[in-house]
mmCIF file of C-alpha atoms in Angstrom:
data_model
loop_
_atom_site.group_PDB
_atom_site.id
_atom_site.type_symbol
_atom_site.label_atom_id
_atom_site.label_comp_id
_atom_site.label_asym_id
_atom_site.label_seq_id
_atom_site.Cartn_x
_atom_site.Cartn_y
_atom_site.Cartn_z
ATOM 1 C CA UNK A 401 28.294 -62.853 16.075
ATOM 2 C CA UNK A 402 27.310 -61.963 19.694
ATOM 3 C CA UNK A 403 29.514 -64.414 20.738
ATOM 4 C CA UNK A 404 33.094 -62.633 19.468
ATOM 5 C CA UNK A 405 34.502 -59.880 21.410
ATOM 6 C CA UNK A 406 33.779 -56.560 19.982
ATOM 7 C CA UNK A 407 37.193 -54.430 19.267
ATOM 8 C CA UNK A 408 38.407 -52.005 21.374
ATOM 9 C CA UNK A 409 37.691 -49.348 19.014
ATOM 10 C CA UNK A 410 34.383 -50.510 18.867
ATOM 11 C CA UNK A 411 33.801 -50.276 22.197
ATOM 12 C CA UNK A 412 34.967 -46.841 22.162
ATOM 13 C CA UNK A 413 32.953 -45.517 19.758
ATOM 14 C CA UNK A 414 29.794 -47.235 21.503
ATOM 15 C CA UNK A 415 30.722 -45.871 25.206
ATOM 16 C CA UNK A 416 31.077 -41.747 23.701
ATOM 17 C CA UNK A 417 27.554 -42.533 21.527
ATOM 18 C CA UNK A 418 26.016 -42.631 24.961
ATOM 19 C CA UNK A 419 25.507 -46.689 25.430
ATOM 20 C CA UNK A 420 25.684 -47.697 28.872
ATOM 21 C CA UNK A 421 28.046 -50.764 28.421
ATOM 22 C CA UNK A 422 30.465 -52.099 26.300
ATOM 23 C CA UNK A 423 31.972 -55.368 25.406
ATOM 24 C CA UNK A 424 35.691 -56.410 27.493
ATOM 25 C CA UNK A 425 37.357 -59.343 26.465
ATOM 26 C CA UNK A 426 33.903 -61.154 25.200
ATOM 27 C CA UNK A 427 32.320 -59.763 28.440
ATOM 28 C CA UNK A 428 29.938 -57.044 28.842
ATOM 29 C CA UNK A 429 30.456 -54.905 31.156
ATOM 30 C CA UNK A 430 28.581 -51.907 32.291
ATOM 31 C CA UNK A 431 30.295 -48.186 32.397
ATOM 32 C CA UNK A 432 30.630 -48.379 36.324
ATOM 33 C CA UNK A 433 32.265 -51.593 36.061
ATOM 34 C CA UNK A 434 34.766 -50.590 33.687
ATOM 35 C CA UNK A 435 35.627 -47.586 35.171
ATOM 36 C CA UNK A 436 36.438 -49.878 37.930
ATOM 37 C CA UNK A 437 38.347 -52.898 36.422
ATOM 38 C CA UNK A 438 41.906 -52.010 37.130
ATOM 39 C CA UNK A 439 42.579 -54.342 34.568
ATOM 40 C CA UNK A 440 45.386 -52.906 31.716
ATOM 41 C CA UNK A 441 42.833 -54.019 29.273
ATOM 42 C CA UNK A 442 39.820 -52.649 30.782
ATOM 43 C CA UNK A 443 41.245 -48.944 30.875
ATOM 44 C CA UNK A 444 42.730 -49.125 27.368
ATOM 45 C CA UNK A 445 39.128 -50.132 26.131
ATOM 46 C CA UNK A 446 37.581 -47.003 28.259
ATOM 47 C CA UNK A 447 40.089 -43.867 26.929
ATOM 48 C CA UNK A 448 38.769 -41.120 25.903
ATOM 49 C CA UNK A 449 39.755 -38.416 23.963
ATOM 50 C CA UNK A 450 38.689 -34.527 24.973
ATOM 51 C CA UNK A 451 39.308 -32.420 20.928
ATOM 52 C CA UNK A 452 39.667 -28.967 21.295
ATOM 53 C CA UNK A 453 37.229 -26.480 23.435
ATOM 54 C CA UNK A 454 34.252 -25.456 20.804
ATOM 55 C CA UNK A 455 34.359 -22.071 21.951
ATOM 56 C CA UNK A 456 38.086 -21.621 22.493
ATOM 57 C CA UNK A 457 38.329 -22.288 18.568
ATOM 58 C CA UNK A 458 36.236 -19.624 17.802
ATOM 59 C CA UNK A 459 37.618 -16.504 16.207
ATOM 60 C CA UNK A 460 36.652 -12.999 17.787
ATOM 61 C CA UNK A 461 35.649 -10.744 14.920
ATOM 62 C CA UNK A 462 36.870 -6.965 16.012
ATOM 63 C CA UNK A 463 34.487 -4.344 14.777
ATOM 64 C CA UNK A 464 35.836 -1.448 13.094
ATOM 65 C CA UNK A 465 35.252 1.093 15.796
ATOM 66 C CA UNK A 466 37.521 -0.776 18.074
ATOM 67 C CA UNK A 467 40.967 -0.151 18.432
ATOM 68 C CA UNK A 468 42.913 -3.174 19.837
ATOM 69 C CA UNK A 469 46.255 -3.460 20.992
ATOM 70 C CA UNK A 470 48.349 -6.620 21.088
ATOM 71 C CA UNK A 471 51.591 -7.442 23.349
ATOM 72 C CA UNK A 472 52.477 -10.169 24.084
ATOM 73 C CA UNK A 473 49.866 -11.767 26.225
ATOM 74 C CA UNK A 474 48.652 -7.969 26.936
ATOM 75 C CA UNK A 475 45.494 -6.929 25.303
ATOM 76 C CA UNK A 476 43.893 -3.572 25.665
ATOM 77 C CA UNK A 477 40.834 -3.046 23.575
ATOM 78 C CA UNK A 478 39.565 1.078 23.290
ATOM 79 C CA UNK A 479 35.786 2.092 21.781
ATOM 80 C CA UNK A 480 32.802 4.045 22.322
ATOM 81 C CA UNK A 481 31.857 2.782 24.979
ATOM 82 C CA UNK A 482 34.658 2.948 27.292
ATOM 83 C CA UNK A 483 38.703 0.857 27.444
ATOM 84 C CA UNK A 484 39.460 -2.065 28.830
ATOM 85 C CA UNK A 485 42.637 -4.192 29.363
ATOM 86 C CA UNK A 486 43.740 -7.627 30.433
ATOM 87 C CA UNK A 487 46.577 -10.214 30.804
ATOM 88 C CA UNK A 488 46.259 -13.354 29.640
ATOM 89 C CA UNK A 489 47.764 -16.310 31.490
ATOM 90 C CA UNK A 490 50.834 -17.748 29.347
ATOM 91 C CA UNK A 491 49.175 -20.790 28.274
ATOM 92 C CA UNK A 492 47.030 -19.371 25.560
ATOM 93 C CA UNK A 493 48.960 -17.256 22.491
ATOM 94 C CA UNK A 494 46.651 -14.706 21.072
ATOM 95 C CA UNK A 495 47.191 -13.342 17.627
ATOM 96 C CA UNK A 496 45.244 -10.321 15.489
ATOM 97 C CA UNK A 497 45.408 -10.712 12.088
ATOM 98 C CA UNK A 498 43.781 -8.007 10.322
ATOM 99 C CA UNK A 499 40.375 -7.313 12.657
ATOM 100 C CA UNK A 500 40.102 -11.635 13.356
ATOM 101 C CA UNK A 501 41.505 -11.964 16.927
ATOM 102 C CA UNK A 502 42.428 -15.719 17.882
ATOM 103 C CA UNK A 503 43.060 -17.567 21.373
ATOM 104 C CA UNK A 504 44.786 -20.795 20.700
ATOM 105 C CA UNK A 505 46.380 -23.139 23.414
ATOM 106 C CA UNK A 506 50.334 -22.936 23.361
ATOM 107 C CA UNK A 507 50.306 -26.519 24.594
ATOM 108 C CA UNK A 508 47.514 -29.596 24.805
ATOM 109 C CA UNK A 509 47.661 -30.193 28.309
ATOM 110 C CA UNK A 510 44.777 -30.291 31.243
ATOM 111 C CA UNK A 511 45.559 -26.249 32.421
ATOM 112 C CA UNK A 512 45.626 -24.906 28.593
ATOM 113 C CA UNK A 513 42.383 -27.246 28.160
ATOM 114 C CA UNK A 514 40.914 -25.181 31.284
ATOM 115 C CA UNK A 515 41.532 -21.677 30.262
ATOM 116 C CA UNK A 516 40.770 -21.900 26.726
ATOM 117 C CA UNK A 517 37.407 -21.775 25.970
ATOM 118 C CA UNK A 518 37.153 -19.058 29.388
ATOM 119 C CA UNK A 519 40.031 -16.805 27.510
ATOM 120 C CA UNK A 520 38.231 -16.664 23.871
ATOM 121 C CA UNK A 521 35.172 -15.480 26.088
ATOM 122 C CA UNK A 522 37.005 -13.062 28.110
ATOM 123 C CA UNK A 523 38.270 -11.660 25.244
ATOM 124 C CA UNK A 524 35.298 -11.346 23.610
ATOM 125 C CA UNK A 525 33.086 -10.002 26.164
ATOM 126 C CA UNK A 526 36.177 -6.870 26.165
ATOM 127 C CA UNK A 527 35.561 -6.583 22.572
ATOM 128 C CA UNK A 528 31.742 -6.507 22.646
ATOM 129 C CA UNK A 529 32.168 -4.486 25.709
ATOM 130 C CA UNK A 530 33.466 -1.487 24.527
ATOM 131 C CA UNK A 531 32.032 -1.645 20.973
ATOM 132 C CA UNK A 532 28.304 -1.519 22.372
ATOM 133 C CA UNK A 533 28.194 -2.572 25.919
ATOM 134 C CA UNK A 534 26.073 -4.837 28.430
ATOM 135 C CA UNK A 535 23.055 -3.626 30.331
ATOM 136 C CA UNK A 536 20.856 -5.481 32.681
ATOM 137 C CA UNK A 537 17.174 -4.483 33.819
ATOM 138 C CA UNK A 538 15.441 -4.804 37.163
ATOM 139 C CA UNK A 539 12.002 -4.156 37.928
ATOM 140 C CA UNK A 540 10.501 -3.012 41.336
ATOM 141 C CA UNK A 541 7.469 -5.148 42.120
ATOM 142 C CA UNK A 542 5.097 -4.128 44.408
ATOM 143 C CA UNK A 543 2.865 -1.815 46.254
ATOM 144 C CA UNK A 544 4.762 1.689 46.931
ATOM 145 C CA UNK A 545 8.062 0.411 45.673
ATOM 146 C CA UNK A 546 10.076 2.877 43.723
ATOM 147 C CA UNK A 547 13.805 3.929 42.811
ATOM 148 C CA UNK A 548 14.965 7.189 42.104
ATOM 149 C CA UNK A 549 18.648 8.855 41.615
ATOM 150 C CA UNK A 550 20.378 11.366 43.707
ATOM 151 C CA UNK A 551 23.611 12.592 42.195
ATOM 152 C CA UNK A 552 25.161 9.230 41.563
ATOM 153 C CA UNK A 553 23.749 7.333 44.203
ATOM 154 C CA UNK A 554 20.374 5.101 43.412
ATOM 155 C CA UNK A 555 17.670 5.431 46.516
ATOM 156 C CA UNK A 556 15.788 2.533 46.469
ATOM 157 C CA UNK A 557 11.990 2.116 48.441
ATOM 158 C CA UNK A 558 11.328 -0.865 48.558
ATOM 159 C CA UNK A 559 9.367 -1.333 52.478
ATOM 160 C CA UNK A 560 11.702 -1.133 54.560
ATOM 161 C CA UNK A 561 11.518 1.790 57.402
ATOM 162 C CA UNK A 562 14.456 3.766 55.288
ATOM 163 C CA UNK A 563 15.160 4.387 52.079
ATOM 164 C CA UNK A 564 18.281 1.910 50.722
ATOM 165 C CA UNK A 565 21.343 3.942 49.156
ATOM 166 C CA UNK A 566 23.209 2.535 46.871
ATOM 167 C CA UNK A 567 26.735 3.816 45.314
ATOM 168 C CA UNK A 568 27.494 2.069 41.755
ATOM 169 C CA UNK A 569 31.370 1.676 41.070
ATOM 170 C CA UNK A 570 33.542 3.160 38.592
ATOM 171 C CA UNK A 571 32.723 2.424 34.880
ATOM 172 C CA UNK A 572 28.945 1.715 35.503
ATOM 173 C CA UNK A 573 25.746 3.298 34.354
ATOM 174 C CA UNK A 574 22.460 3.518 36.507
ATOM 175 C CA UNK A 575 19.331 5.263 35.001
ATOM 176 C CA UNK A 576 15.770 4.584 36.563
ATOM 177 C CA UNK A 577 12.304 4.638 34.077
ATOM 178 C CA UNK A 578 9.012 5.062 35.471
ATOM 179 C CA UNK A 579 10.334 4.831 39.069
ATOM 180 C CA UNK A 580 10.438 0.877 38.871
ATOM 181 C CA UNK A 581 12.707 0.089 36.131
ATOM 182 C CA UNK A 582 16.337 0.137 37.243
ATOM 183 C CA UNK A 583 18.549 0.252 33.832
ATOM 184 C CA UNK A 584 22.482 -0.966 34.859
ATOM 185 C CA UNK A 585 25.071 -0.684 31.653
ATOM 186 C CA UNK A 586 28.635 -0.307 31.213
ATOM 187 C CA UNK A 587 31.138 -1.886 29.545
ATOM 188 C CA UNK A 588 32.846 -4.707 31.438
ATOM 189 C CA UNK A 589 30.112 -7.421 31.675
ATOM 190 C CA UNK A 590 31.273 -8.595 35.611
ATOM 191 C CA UNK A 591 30.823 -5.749 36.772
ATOM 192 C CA UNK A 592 28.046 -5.169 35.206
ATOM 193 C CA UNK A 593 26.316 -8.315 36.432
ATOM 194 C CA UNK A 594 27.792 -8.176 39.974
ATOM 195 C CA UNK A 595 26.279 -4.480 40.533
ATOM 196 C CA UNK A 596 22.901 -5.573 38.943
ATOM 197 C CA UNK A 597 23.310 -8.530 41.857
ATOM 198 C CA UNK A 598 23.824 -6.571 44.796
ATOM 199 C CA UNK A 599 20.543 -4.500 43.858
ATOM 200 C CA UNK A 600 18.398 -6.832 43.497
ATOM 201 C CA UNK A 601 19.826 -8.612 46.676
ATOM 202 C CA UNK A 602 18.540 -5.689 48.739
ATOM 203 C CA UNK A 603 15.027 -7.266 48.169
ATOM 204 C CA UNK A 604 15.244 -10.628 46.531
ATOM 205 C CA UNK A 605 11.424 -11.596 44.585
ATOM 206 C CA UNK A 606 9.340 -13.518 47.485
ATOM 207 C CA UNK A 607 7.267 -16.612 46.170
ATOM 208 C CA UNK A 608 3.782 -15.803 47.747
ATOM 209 C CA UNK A 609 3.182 -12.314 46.165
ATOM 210 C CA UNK A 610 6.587 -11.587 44.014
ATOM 211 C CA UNK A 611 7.050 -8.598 45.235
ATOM 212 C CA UNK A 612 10.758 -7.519 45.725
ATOM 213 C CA UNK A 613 13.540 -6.621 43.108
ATOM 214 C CA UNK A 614 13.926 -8.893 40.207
ATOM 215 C CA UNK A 615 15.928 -8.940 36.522
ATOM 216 C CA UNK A 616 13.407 -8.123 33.665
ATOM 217 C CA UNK A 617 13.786 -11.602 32.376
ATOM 218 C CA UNK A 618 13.509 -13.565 35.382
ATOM 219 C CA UNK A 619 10.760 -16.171 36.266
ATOM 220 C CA UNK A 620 10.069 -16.146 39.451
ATOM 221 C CA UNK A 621 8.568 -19.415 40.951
ATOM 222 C CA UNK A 622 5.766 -18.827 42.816
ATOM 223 C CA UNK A 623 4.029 -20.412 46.017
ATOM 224 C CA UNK A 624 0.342 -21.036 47.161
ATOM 225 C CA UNK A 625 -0.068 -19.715 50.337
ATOM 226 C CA UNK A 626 -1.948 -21.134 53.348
ATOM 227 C CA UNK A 627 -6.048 -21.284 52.842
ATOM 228 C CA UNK A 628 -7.836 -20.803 55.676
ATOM 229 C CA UNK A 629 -10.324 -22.864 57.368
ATOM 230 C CA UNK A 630 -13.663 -23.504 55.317
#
């Protein structure tokens, strides 16, 4: 009966199924409303429950050519393709059991809530890391635009008066292919990606033509320029 005031666990369930109002008391009141009722039994028909981070709850499966150690909330993780180590903030226990490495929160509140699902990732991006690495690929677009390594420096021309120079940091990887393919690889993923942003920053991809520096899977959006008069 439309008439009868829906339960409160009714109302619940309708509210996290995506409807846009619910039913108060034998009223119906819209999400905004609710949310601003200050009424006791407005916010006890409006709580909602957050379960456990769906990524956070995911074990990290340790290939066999990794070496991991385990103390405490210290984890260093050794393989082919380089070390790496980290400490974990104290809210989140870790525990290897076998080659299954697990992040759980040590208690349900909003901070162990925030770091969870970001530790299980940290922790596997230091696994995948050093078991086969990240790499990111730029590509030089346009007329005369080229890249080309001296030493350990990369020596970019890419239209400017001067050749650009620049120095990647410890632990990563720069190879060039056919003078406009920049290859960036190494084992910690941040790095990584922050190196691969500061290239293609010295020429960012322009709209009109798309020339500049861009990532091998980017889109770039592009612009129609100005016609002239007919």
């Amino acid at each position: 009966d439309a008439s009868k005031p829906y339960p409160r666990a009714a109302n619940a369930m309708a509210l996290s199924a995506g409807h846009s109002s619910a039913f108060l008391g034998g009223t119906k009141l819209s999400r905004r409303t609710a949310r601003q009722n200050g009424s006791a039994q407005a916010r006890q028909g409006l709580v909602v429950r957050c379960g456990e981070s769906r990524i956070g709850k995911l074990p990290v499966t340790v290939p066999s050519n990794v070496n991991v150690d385990l103390k405490g909330q210290y984890l260093k993780v050794k393989g082919p393709k380089g070390e790496m180590e980290w400490t974990f903030p104290k809210q989140i226990a870790i525990t290897l059991d076998g080659n299954i490495l697990t992040f759980k929160k040590k208690q349900d509140d909003r901070k162990s809530r925030q770091l969870h699902g970001l530790c299980r990732t940290l922790g596997s991006n230091m696994v995948n890391g050093v078991a086969s690495g990240f790499e990111k690929r730029l590509l030089l677009v346009g007329v005369g635009y080229r890249a080309a390594m001296q030493g350990q420096d990369l020596v970019l021309n890419i239209g400017y008066s001067n050749p650009v120079t620049v120095t990647p940091p410890e632990g990563v990887s720069v190879a060039v292919e056919k003078n406009t393919t920049v290859v960036v690889s190494g084992c910690n993923k941040e790095i990584v990606g922050n190196f691969a942003a500061i290239v293609r920053s010295k020429r960012p991809p322009e709209p009109y033509k798309g020339k500049g520096i861009r990532y091998a899977d980017e889109r770039v959006l592009r612009k129609e320029g100005k016609s002239g008069k007919k």
